[in-house]
Amino acid sequence: MLPIDFIVIDTEGQELLREIAVVDYTGKQIYEAFVEGAVGNEEQYYNLKSLEQILQKFKAIAEGKKIVCHCAQHDKKVLQRSYDLFQEVLPRCDWVCTYKLARMTWPHLESYSLGNLCTYLNLRVNQQYFSEEQAHLARYDALFTYQLYLQMTQQDIKQLLQEYPNPFASSRVDNPFQLHPDLKTISQQPYQALKSILQEIKDDGNHQSKGLVITGEAGTGKSHLMMRLAQERLARNRLFFINHPNDPDGILFHIYSRVLESLIQRVGSTNYTQLDHLLAYFLSKIINRQHIPLPTQKEEKILKVLEANPLDIYEALGSAGTERKREFWKLIETKVEQWWQFTYDCSGFSWQILKGIIRYCYYTDPKRKLLIKRWLAGFELETVELEKLGLIEVRWDTQTNRETLGLEAISVISKLSLVDEPLIMVFDQLESLALEQNRNLLLAFGSSIKELFTHIKHSLIISIMFPDSWEVFQTKLNPSITDRQGQFQLTIQSPNKQSLEDLLNLHLQDLPASLNEIFTPEEQEDILHQGVIRKVINRATDYYRFKRDGIPVPQLQPTAQHPTSRQTILEISSALLKISQSVEELSKKLNSLLVQEPTLVPNSVPGLRVGTAKGAPHFVVQPTLVNWESQTLLDYLKGQKNYLEQEYRESHHLKIITPSQDRGKLQTVLSTCRQIYGFDIDHLKLGKKKVPENLVLIKDNQRCCITFIYEGSSTFTSRIKNLNLLVVGNLNTSFYLLRDLESPVISGKVGQIEIKKFEYCKSTTYVDFDLEHRVALELFEQMIIDIQNRDLEVDLNLALTEIANFMPNSWIIRLLKGEKPF
């Protein structure tokens, strides 16, 4: 730990002392003086003193102390000569040289000058980095030497922290169901307002849904507030998380898919899902003694279980797979059907949806639950599977059907909540909809929101976005939509400095060291100076990584950076890349030279490098990532990749994944990259026949078609038959059929024959879309969305270059470069 009996000094002068500065153990300057007659322009100095006076004062300060200085041999000689002049003795002190300590601590450095060390360690004084122009002023050098000494006296902290993961590294709230440290005093007023609105909805006899728009700048804690809402309300309220849509023709089904995914999330540490809670409390409200005044023996058993604890209904009526349990649940299903018939009528698809929900909840066989989940998600099941589950076939095969049935399914879920607590629907990551290129998507989203308010009751519909994004929504959408969507509005402000400090301490609560023990006052000031939650936590991550692992703290983007020059560089880089592509295309056509592929090189000087590949001109555009962007982006890509891989392994079977959804993700990537990589995008049709979801990338007269078929049964057979017709009709196109690993096995003879037909062609490839392939696509798409939503604050064009270096052999990068993706 840092001793409290030392001072830091710096002296200037060759033979005799010219100026001196002294800093105490807290980093406060306690003395500064200049020798009369030894400095020029003496009118500029307010603390001129005789050399003898300065030496006497220094002796009073330094006697018996530990003196820290950089290149202590020089400072000691200057002081020794000065005291010798007056036949005085140098104060009795212990001398510590940060120059020597640095050589032992970081033996690999080329230079150990104060300036180089401060730059290497990213040290700052008063929020300013070390400047050689101000160096060799005693006060300036003493303050930076103090910061340097602090770093080197924390080696014991480094050893202590080795056993603990970075407590700040996992602070990003990707969805409300995650768990992160939550300081309740932050955004407490908005949270109380949320609770008040929910109570209003519950008390409303008309069960009208209400809209709430939550605005706030990036990193202020909007998504964090939703996490708190989920943690504290999931015991009774059902909360659904809906991320950004990517298909303007399928927004309602996208919403329903995310609702279904949210429903099968477990509540807290229990073994029960949100869907289990929803159904159990619904049953407790409609199966009661008021409705059954003279219960039978079985009805009495059901009533007692529901009265004691509704969630026990899944365990207390018999063991899994027994006839006793089936009989009880058959009775429950009959009671629900009677109530539903009386209250809403059983016509349409609504009763079948509710029937599927009941059977999903009471079945314990994982295979049956998976089949019902696929049925609820709109996938076709085999006839034998439907008979086994007691469900009927529902045609979701057209986009219109999917939208209509998706809305009806959400309506059923809202009706289940009418007898209990309001639903909470959270729409997050909406900022990208406000971009001009997503205008059609925004208009379609607005229409879908209007449908929700029309058909969905007893719900709080929350939209989270930046203030300027909300202004775009209000400008482009009909007021009849935004008036309902923004019926209530809350603004999230950045927490004050004390709250941010309390939040840092909360993150450190499981570590054996405090905030003050891990971070110096100057480091804490830099961390808290970031202002908003996300930036504060990210900066703490940087410093913790340095403390524990010795990774230098990246310099942040200069706040006064001129945007015009940066934009000009990007425009020049884009133009040069186009020139490069033109030269390569010409070279290929001439077929006389072999041209190497352009290499994307991170962390290089922006500009154009001209080389040769067997005599041919070779242009390589090398954009620069300044330190803060490079480190931020690398941390993001590593962290998000790990998160996606872990999520895939743990919960991929719970996801509702559709071909249109994945096609939309791929379209987001291709649309964003088309100008940089130089290709066109198209899709294939077959008259009025339903073909698989597909996108065609056209580059250098080469056509590559990526198709998605995740359906089973007769739908798969129909899709792949039409795909084979497309293959025959487009012989100049390479086809890749992607099939998610969770898709059902194709056992039918006709389907298997069609697969063999597809694989028989030279231009076709069947791909099991596994973890590696999916993570590459989702990482790329999520990076784009996060940059558009300002969740990742780096330049998009530079990020597109860097991700190509991060996963150069992934199928998506090979596809963009015009190579064979699989």
CSV table of N, CA and C in Angstrom, one decimal, residues 259-388:
chain,number,residue,atom,x,y,z
A,259,VAL,N,-41.8,-12.0,-27.6
A,259,VAL,CA,-42.7,-12.2,-26.4
A,259,VAL,C,-42.6,-13.7,-26.0
A,260,LEU,N,-42.6,-14.6,-26.9
A,260,LEU,CA,-42.6,-16.0,-26.6
A,260,LEU,C,-41.2,-16.3,-26.0
A,261,GLU,N,-40.2,-15.8,-26.5
A,261,GLU,CA,-38.8,-16.0,-25.9
A,261,GLU,C,-38.8,-15.5,-24.5
A,262,SER,N,-39.4,-14.3,-24.3
A,262,SER,CA,-39.4,-13.8,-22.9
A,262,SER,C,-40.2,-14.6,-22.0
A,263,LEU,N,-41.3,-15.2,-22.5
A,263,LEU,CA,-42.2,-16.0,-21.6
A,263,LEU,C,-41.5,-17.3,-21.1
A,264,ILE,N,-40.6,-17.8,-21.9
A,264,ILE,CA,-39.9,-19.0,-21.4
A,264,ILE,C,-38.6,-18.8,-20.7
A,265,GLN,N,-38.4,-17.5,-20.3
A,265,GLN,CA,-37.3,-17.1,-19.4
A,265,GLN,C,-37.7,-17.5,-18.0
A,266,ARG,N,-36.7,-18.1,-17.2
A,266,ARG,CA,-37.0,-18.4,-15.9
A,266,ARG,C,-37.1,-17.2,-15.0
A,267,VAL,N,-37.9,-17.2,-14.0
A,267,VAL,CA,-38.1,-16.1,-13.1
A,267,VAL,C,-37.1,-16.2,-11.9
A,268,GLY,N,-36.1,-15.3,-11.8
A,268,GLY,CA,-35.2,-15.3,-10.7
A,268,GLY,C,-34.5,-16.6,-10.6
A,269,SER,N,-34.4,-17.1,-9.4
A,269,SER,CA,-33.7,-18.4,-9.1
A,269,SER,C,-34.6,-19.6,-9.1
A,270,THR,N,-35.9,-19.4,-9.5
A,270,THR,CA,-36.8,-20.5,-9.4
A,270,THR,C,-36.7,-21.3,-10.7
A,271,ASN,N,-37.4,-22.5,-10.7
A,271,ASN,CA,-37.4,-23.3,-11.9
A,271,ASN,C,-38.6,-23.0,-12.8
A,272,TYR,N,-39.4,-22.0,-12.4
A,272,TYR,CA,-40.6,-21.7,-13.2
A,272,TYR,C,-40.3,-20.5,-14.1
A,273,THR,N,-40.9,-20.6,-15.3
A,273,THR,CA,-40.8,-19.6,-16.3
A,273,THR,C,-41.8,-18.5,-16.1
A,274,GLN,N,-41.7,-17.4,-16.9
A,274,GLN,CA,-42.7,-16.4,-16.9
A,274,GLN,C,-44.1,-17.0,-17.3
A,275,LEU,N,-44.0,-17.9,-18.3
A,275,LEU,CA,-45.2,-18.5,-18.8
A,275,LEU,C,-45.9,-19.4,-17.7
A,276,ASP,N,-45.1,-20.1,-16.9
A,276,ASP,CA,-45.6,-20.8,-15.8
A,276,ASP,C,-46.3,-19.9,-14.8
A,277,HIS,N,-45.7,-18.8,-14.5
A,277,HIS,CA,-46.3,-17.8,-13.6
A,277,HIS,C,-47.6,-17.3,-14.2
A,278,LEU,N,-47.6,-16.9,-15.5
A,278,LEU,CA,-48.8,-16.3,-16.1
A,278,LEU,C,-50.0,-17.2,-16.0
A,279,LEU,N,-49.7,-18.5,-16.4
A,279,LEU,CA,-50.8,-19.5,-16.4
A,279,LEU,C,-51.3,-19.8,-15.0
A,280,ALA,N,-50.4,-20.0,-14.1
A,280,ALA,CA,-50.8,-20.4,-12.7
A,280,ALA,C,-51.6,-19.4,-12.1
A,281,TYR,N,-51.3,-18.1,-12.2
A,281,TYR,CA,-52.0,-17.0,-11.5
A,281,TYR,C,-53.4,-16.8,-12.3
A,282,PHE,N,-53.3,-17.0,-13.6
A,282,PHE,CA,-54.6,-17.0,-14.4
A,282,PHE,C,-55.6,-18.0,-13.9
A,283,LEU,N,-55.0,-19.3,-13.7
A,283,LEU,CA,-55.9,-20.4,-13.2
A,283,LEU,C,-56.4,-20.1,-11.9
A,284,SER,N,-55.6,-19.5,-11.0
A,284,SER,CA,-56.1,-19.2,-9.6
A,284,SER,C,-57.2,-18.2,-9.6
A,285,LYS,N,-57.3,-17.4,-10.7
A,285,LYS,CA,-58.4,-16.4,-10.7
A,285,LYS,C,-59.7,-16.9,-11.3
A,286,ILE,N,-59.6,-17.9,-12.2
A,286,ILE,CA,-60.8,-18.3,-12.9
A,286,ILE,C,-61.3,-19.7,-12.3
A,287,ILE,N,-60.5,-20.4,-11.7
A,287,ILE,CA,-60.9,-21.7,-11.0
A,287,ILE,C,-60.9,-21.4,-9.5
A,288,ASN,N,-62.1,-21.0,-9.0
A,288,ASN,CA,-62.2,-20.6,-7.6
A,288,ASN,C,-63.6,-21.1,-7.1
A,289,ARG,N,-63.8,-20.9,-5.8
A,289,ARG,CA,-65.0,-21.4,-5.2
A,289,ARG,C,-66.2,-20.6,-5.6
A,290,GLN,N,-66.0,-19.4,-6.1
A,290,GLN,CA,-67.2,-18.6,-6.6
A,290,GLN,C,-67.7,-19.2,-7.9
A,291,HIS,N,-66.8,-19.7,-8.7
A,291,HIS,CA,-67.2,-20.4,-10.0
A,291,HIS,C,-67.6,-21.9,-9.7
A,292,ILE,N,-67.0,-22.5,-8.7
A,292,ILE,CA,-67.3,-23.9,-8.4
A,292,ILE,C,-67.8,-24.0,-6.9
A,293,PRO,N,-69.0,-23.6,-6.7
A,293,PRO,CA,-69.5,-23.7,-5.3
A,293,PRO,C,-69.6,-25.1,-4.7
A,294,LEU,N,-69.8,-26.1,-5.5
A,294,LEU,CA,-70.0,-27.4,-5.0
A,294,LEU,C,-68.9,-28.3,-5.7
A,295,PRO,N,-67.7,-28.2,-5.3
A,295,PRO,CA,-66.6,-28.9,-6.1
A,295,PRO,C,-66.7,-30.4,-5.9
A,296,THR,N,-66.2,-31.1,-6.9
A,296,THR,CA,-66.0,-32.6,-6.8
A,296,THR,C,-64.7,-32.8,-6.1
A,297,GLN,N,-64.4,-34.1,-5.8
A,297,GLN,CA,-63.1,-34.4,-5.1
A,297,GLN,C,-61.9,-33.9,-5.9
A,298,LYS,N,-61.9,-34.1,-7.2
A,298,LYS,CA,-60.7,-33.6,-8.0
A,298,LYS,C,-60.7,-32.1,-8.0
A,299,GLU,N,-61.9,-31.5,-8.2
A,299,GLU,CA,-62.0,-30.0,-8.2
A,299,GLU,C,-61.5,-29.4,-6.9
A,300,GLU,N,-61.9,-30.1,-5.8
A,300,GLU,CA,-61.5,-29.6,-4.4
A,300,GLU,C,-59.9,-29.6,-4.3
A,301,LYS,N,-59.3,-30.7,-4.8
A,301,LYS,CA,-57.8,-30.8,-4.8
A,301,LYS,C,-57.2,-29.6,-5.6
A,302,ILE,N,-57.7,-29.4,-6.7
A,302,ILE,CA,-57.2,-28.3,-7.6
A,302,ILE,C,-57.4,-26.9,-6.9
A,303,LEU,N,-58.6,-26.7,-6.3
A,303,LEU,CA,-58.8,-25.5,-5.6
A,303,LEU,C,-57.9,-25.2,-4.4
A,304,LYS,N,-57.6,-26.3,-3.6
A,304,LYS,CA,-56.7,-26.1,-2.5
A,304,LYS,C,-55.3,-25.8,-2.9
A,305,VAL,N,-54.8,-26.5,-4.0
A,305,VAL,CA,-53.5,-26.2,-4.5
A,305,VAL,C,-53.4,-24.7,-4.9
A,306,LEU,N,-54.4,-24.3,-5.7
A,306,LEU,CA,-54.3,-22.9,-6.2
A,306,LEU,C,-54.5,-21.9,-5.1
A,307,GLU,N,-55.2,-22.2,-4.1
A,307,GLU,CA,-55.4,-21.3,-3.0
A,307,GLU,C,-54.1,-21.1,-2.1
A,308,ALA,N,-53.4,-22.2,-2.0
A,308,ALA,CA,-52.2,-22.2,-1.2
A,308,ALA,C,-51.1,-21.5,-1.9
A,309,ASN,N,-50.8,-22.0,-3.1
A,309,ASN,CA,-49.7,-21.4,-3.9
A,309,ASN,C,-49.9,-21.8,-5.4
A,310,PRO,N,-50.4,-20.9,-6.2
A,310,PRO,CA,-50.7,-21.2,-7.6
A,310,PRO,C,-49.6,-22.0,-8.3
A,311,LEU,N,-48.3,-21.7,-8.0
A,311,LEU,CA,-47.3,-22.3,-8.8
A,311,LEU,C,-47.1,-23.8,-8.4
A,312,ASP,N,-47.7,-24.2,-7.3
A,312,ASP,CA,-47.7,-25.7,-6.9
A,312,ASP,C,-48.5,-26.5,-7.9
A,313,ILE,N,-49.3,-25.9,-8.7
A,313,ILE,CA,-50.2,-26.6,-9.6
A,313,ILE,C,-49.4,-27.5,-10.5
A,314,TYR,N,-48.2,-27.2,-10.8
A,314,TYR,CA,-47.4,-28.0,-11.7
A,314,TYR,C,-46.8,-29.3,-11.0
A,315,GLU,N,-46.7,-29.3,-9.7
A,315,GLU,CA,-46.0,-30.4,-9.0
A,315,GLU,C,-47.0,-31.2,-8.1
A,316,ALA,N,-48.1,-30.6,-7.7
A,316,ALA,CA,-48.9,-31.2,-6.6
A,316,ALA,C,-50.0,-32.1,-7.1
A,317,LEU,N,-50.2,-32.2,-8.4
A,317,LEU,CA,-51.3,-33.0,-9.0
A,317,LEU,C,-50.8,-34.3,-9.5
A,318,GLY,N,-49.7,-34.8,-9.1
A,318,GLY,CA,-49.2,-36.1,-9.6
A,318,GLY,C,-47.8,-36.0,-10.2
A,319,SER,N,-47.2,-37.2,-10.3
A,319,SER,CA,-45.8,-37.2,-10.8
A,319,SER,C,-45.9,-37.1,-12.4
A,320,ALA,N,-44.7,-36.7,-12.9
A,320,ALA,CA,-44.7,-36.5,-14.4
A,320,ALA,C,-45.0,-37.8,-15.1
A,321,GLY,N,-45.8,-37.7,-16.1
A,321,GLY,CA,-46.2,-38.9,-17.0
A,321,GLY,C,-47.2,-39.8,-16.4
A,322,THR,N,-47.7,-39.5,-15.2
A,322,THR,CA,-48.7,-40.5,-14.7
A,322,THR,C,-50.1,-40.1,-15.1
A,323,GLU,N,-51.0,-41.2,-15.1
A,323,GLU,CA,-52.4,-41.0,-15.5
A,323,GLU,C,-53.1,-40.0,-14.6
A,324,ARG,N,-52.7,-40.0,-13.3
A,324,ARG,CA,-53.3,-39.1,-12.3
A,324,ARG,C,-53.1,-37.7,-12.7
A,325,LYS,N,-51.9,-37.3,-13.1
A,325,LYS,CA,-51.6,-36.0,-13.5
A,325,LYS,C,-52.3,-35.6,-14.8
A,326,ARG,N,-52.4,-36.5,-15.7
A,326,ARG,CA,-53.1,-36.2,-17.0
A,326,ARG,C,-54.6,-36.0,-16.7
A,327,GLU,N,-55.2,-36.7,-15.8
A,327,GLU,CA,-56.6,-36.6,-15.5
A,327,GLU,C,-56.9,-35.2,-14.9
A,328,PHE,N,-56.0,-34.8,-14.0
A,328,PHE,CA,-56.2,-33.5,-13.4
A,328,PHE,C,-56.1,-32.4,-14.4
A,329,TRP,N,-55.1,-32.5,-15.3
A,329,TRP,CA,-54.9,-31.4,-16.2
A,329,TRP,C,-55.9,-31.4,-17.3
A,330,LYS,N,-56.5,-32.6,-17.6
A,330,LYS,CA,-57.6,-32.6,-18.5
A,330,LYS,C,-58.8,-31.9,-18.0
A,331,LEU,N,-59.0,-32.0,-16.7
A,331,LEU,CA,-60.1,-31.3,-16.0
A,331,LEU,C,-59.8,-29.8,-16.0
A,332,ILE,N,-58.6,-29.4,-15.7
A,332,ILE,CA,-58.2,-28.0,-15.8
A,332,ILE,C,-58.4,-27.4,-17.1
A,333,GLU,N,-58.0,-28.1,-18.2
A,333,GLU,CA,-58.2,-27.6,-19.5
A,333,GLU,C,-59.6,-27.5,-19.9
A,334,THR,N,-60.5,-28.4,-19.4
A,334,THR,CA,-61.9,-28.3,-19.6
A,334,THR,C,-62.5,-27.0,-19.0
A,335,LYS,N,-62.1,-26.8,-17.7
A,335,LYS,CA,-62.6,-25.6,-17.0
A,335,LYS,C,-62.1,-24.3,-17.7
A,336,VAL,N,-60.9,-24.3,-18.2
A,336,VAL,CA,-60.4,-23.1,-18.9
A,336,VAL,C,-61.2,-22.9,-20.2
A,337,GLU,N,-61.4,-24.0,-20.9
A,337,GLU,CA,-62.2,-23.9,-22.2
A,337,GLU,C,-63.6,-23.3,-22.0
A,338,GLN,N,-64.2,-23.8,-20.9
A,338,GLN,CA,-65.6,-23.3,-20.6
A,338,GLN,C,-65.5,-21.8,-20.3
A,339,TRP,N,-64.6,-21.4,-19.5
A,339,TRP,CA,-64.4,-20.0,-19.1
A,339,TRP,C,-64.1,-19.2,-20.4
A,340,TRP,N,-63.2,-19.7,-21.2
A,340,TRP,CA,-62.9,-18.9,-22.4
A,340,TRP,C,-64.0,-18.8,-23.4
A,341,GLN,N,-64.8,-19.9,-23.5
A,341,GLN,CA,-66.0,-19.9,-24.4
A,341,GLN,C,-67.0,-18.9,-23.9
A,342,PHE,N,-67.2,-18.8,-22.6
A,342,PHE,CA,-68.2,-17.9,-22.0
A,342,PHE,C,-67.7,-16.5,-22.1
A,343,THR,N,-66.4,-16.2,-22.0
A,343,THR,CA,-65.9,-14.9,-21.9
A,343,THR,C,-65.5,-14.3,-23.3
A,344,TYR,N,-64.9,-15.1,-24.1
A,344,TYR,CA,-64.3,-14.6,-25.4
A,344,TYR,C,-64.8,-15.3,-26.6
A,345,ASP,N,-65.4,-16.5,-26.5
A,345,ASP,CA,-65.8,-17.3,-27.6
A,345,ASP,C,-64.6,-18.1,-28.1
A,346,CYS,N,-64.8,-19.3,-28.5
A,346,CYS,CA,-63.6,-20.2,-28.9
A,346,CYS,C,-63.4,-20.2,-30.4
A,347,SER,N,-64.1,-19.3,-31.1
A,347,SER,CA,-63.8,-19.3,-32.5
A,347,SER,C,-62.5,-18.7,-32.8
A,348,GLY,N,-62.0,-18.9,-34.0
A,348,GLY,CA,-60.7,-18.4,-34.4
A,348,GLY,C,-59.6,-19.3,-33.8
A,349,PHE,N,-58.4,-18.7,-33.7
A,349,PHE,CA,-57.2,-19.5,-33.3
A,349,PHE,C,-56.9,-19.3,-31.8
A,350,SER,N,-57.6,-18.4,-31.2
A,350,SER,CA,-57.2,-18.0,-29.8
A,350,SER,C,-57.2,-19.2,-28.8
A,351,TRP,N,-58.3,-20.0,-28.9
A,351,TRP,CA,-58.4,-21.1,-28.0
A,351,TRP,C,-57.2,-22.1,-28.2
A,352,GLN,N,-56.9,-22.3,-29.5
A,352,GLN,CA,-55.8,-23.3,-29.8
A,352,GLN,C,-54.5,-22.8,-29.2
A,353,ILE,N,-54.3,-21.5,-29.3
A,353,ILE,CA,-53.0,-20.9,-28.7
A,353,ILE,C,-53.0,-21.1,-27.2
A,354,LEU,N,-54.1,-20.8,-26.5
A,354,LEU,CA,-54.2,-21.1,-25.1
A,354,LEU,C,-54.0,-22.5,-24.7
A,355,LYS,N,-54.6,-23.4,-25.5
A,355,LYS,CA,-54.5,-24.8,-25.3
A,355,LYS,C,-53.0,-25.2,-25.4
A,356,GLY,N,-52.3,-24.7,-26.4
A,356,GLY,CA,-50.9,-25.0,-26.6
A,356,GLY,C,-50.1,-24.5,-25.4
A,357,ILE,N,-50.4,-23.3,-24.8
A,357,ILE,CA,-49.8,-22.7,-23.6
A,357,ILE,C,-50.0,-23.7,-22.4
A,358,ILE,N,-51.2,-24.1,-22.3
A,358,ILE,CA,-51.5,-25.0,-21.1
A,358,ILE,C,-50.6,-26.3,-21.2
A,359,ARG,N,-50.6,-26.8,-22.4
A,359,ARG,CA,-49.8,-28.1,-22.6
A,359,ARG,C,-48.3,-27.9,-22.5
A,360,TYR,N,-47.8,-26.8,-22.9
A,360,TYR,CA,-46.4,-26.5,-22.8
A,360,TYR,C,-46.0,-26.4,-21.3
A,361,CYS,N,-46.9,-25.8,-20.5
A,361,CYS,CA,-46.6,-25.7,-19.0
A,361,CYS,C,-46.7,-27.0,-18.3
A,362,TYR,N,-47.7,-27.8,-18.6
A,362,TYR,CA,-47.8,-29.0,-17.7
A,362,TYR,C,-47.0,-30.2,-18.2
A,363,TYR,N,-46.6,-30.2,-19.5
A,363,TYR,CA,-45.7,-31.3,-19.9
A,363,TYR,C,-44.3,-31.1,-19.3
A,364,THR,N,-43.7,-32.2,-18.9
A,364,THR,CA,-42.3,-32.1,-18.4
A,364,THR,C,-41.3,-32.7,-19.4
A,365,ASP,N,-41.8,-33.5,-20.4
A,365,ASP,CA,-40.9,-34.1,-21.3
A,365,ASP,C,-40.3,-33.0,-22.2
A,366,PRO,N,-38.9,-32.8,-22.2
A,366,PRO,CA,-38.3,-31.8,-23.0
A,366,PRO,C,-38.6,-31.9,-24.5
A,367,LYS,N,-38.8,-33.1,-25.0
A,367,LYS,CA,-39.0,-33.2,-26.4
A,367,LYS,C,-40.4,-32.7,-26.8
A,368,ARG,N,-41.4,-33.0,-25.9
A,368,ARG,CA,-42.7,-32.5,-26.1
A,368,ARG,C,-42.8,-30.9,-26.0
A,369,LYS,N,-42.1,-30.4,-25.0
A,369,LYS,CA,-42.0,-29.0,-24.8
A,369,LYS,C,-41.4,-28.3,-26.0
A,370,LEU,N,-40.4,-28.9,-26.6
A,370,LEU,CA,-39.7,-28.3,-27.8
A,370,LEU,C,-40.7,-28.3,-29.0
A,371,LEU,N,-41.4,-29.4,-29.1
A,371,LEU,CA,-42.4,-29.4,-30.2
A,371,LEU,C,-43.5,-28.4,-30.1
A,372,ILE,N,-44.0,-28.2,-28.9
A,372,ILE,CA,-45.0,-27.2,-28.6
A,372,ILE,C,-44.4,-25.8,-28.8
A,373,LYS,N,-43.2,-25.6,-28.4
A,373,LYS,CA,-42.6,-24.3,-28.6
A,373,LYS,C,-42.5,-24.0,-30.1
A,374,ARG,N,-42.1,-25.0,-30.9
A,374,ARG,CA,-42.0,-24.8,-32.4
A,374,ARG,C,-43.4,-24.5,-32.9
A,375,TRP,N,-44.4,-25.2,-32.4
A,375,TRP,CA,-45.8,-25.0,-32.9
A,375,TRP,C,-46.3,-23.6,-32.5
A,376,LEU,N,-46.0,-23.2,-31.3
A,376,LEU,CA,-46.4,-21.8,-30.9
A,376,LEU,C,-45.6,-20.8,-31.7
A,377,ALA,N,-44.4,-21.1,-32.1
A,377,ALA,CA,-43.6,-20.2,-32.9
A,377,ALA,C,-44.0,-20.2,-34.4
A,378,GLY,N,-45.0,-21.0,-34.8
A,378,GLY,CA,-45.4,-21.0,-36.2
A,378,GLY,C,-44.8,-22.0,-37.1
A,379,PHE,N,-44.0,-22.9,-36.6
A,379,PHE,CA,-43.5,-23.9,-37.4
A,379,PHE,C,-44.4,-25.1,-37.6
A,380,GLU,N,-44.4,-25.7,-38.8
A,380,GLU,CA,-45.3,-26.8,-39.1
A,380,GLU,C,-44.8,-28.1,-38.4
A,381,LEU,N,-45.7,-28.9,-37.9
A,381,LEU,CA,-45.3,-30.1,-37.3
A,381,LEU,C,-45.9,-31.3,-38.1
A,382,GLU,N,-45.3,-32.4,-38.0
A,382,GLU,CA,-45.8,-33.6,-38.7
A,382,GLU,C,-47.1,-34.0,-38.1
A,383,THR,N,-48.0,-34.7,-38.9
A,383,THR,CA,-49.3,-35.1,-38.4
A,383,THR,C,-49.2,-35.9,-37.1
A,384,VAL,N,-48.3,-36.9,-37.1
A,384,VAL,CA,-48.1,-37.7,-36.0
A,384,VAL,C,-47.7,-36.9,-34.7
A,385,GLU,N,-46.9,-35.9,-34.9
A,385,GLU,CA,-46.5,-35.0,-33.8
A,385,GLU,C,-47.7,-34.2,-33.2
A,386,LEU,N,-48.5,-33.7,-34.1
A,386,LEU,CA,-49.7,-33.0,-33.7
A,386,LEU,C,-50.7,-33.9,-32.9
A,387,GLU,N,-50.9,-35.1,-33.4
A,387,GLU,CA,-51.7,-36.1,-32.7
A,387,GLU,C,-51.2,-36.4,-31.3
A,388,LYS,N,-49.9,-36.5,-31.3
A,388,LYS,CA,-49.3,-36.8,-30.0
A,388,LYS,C,-49.5,-35.7,-29.0
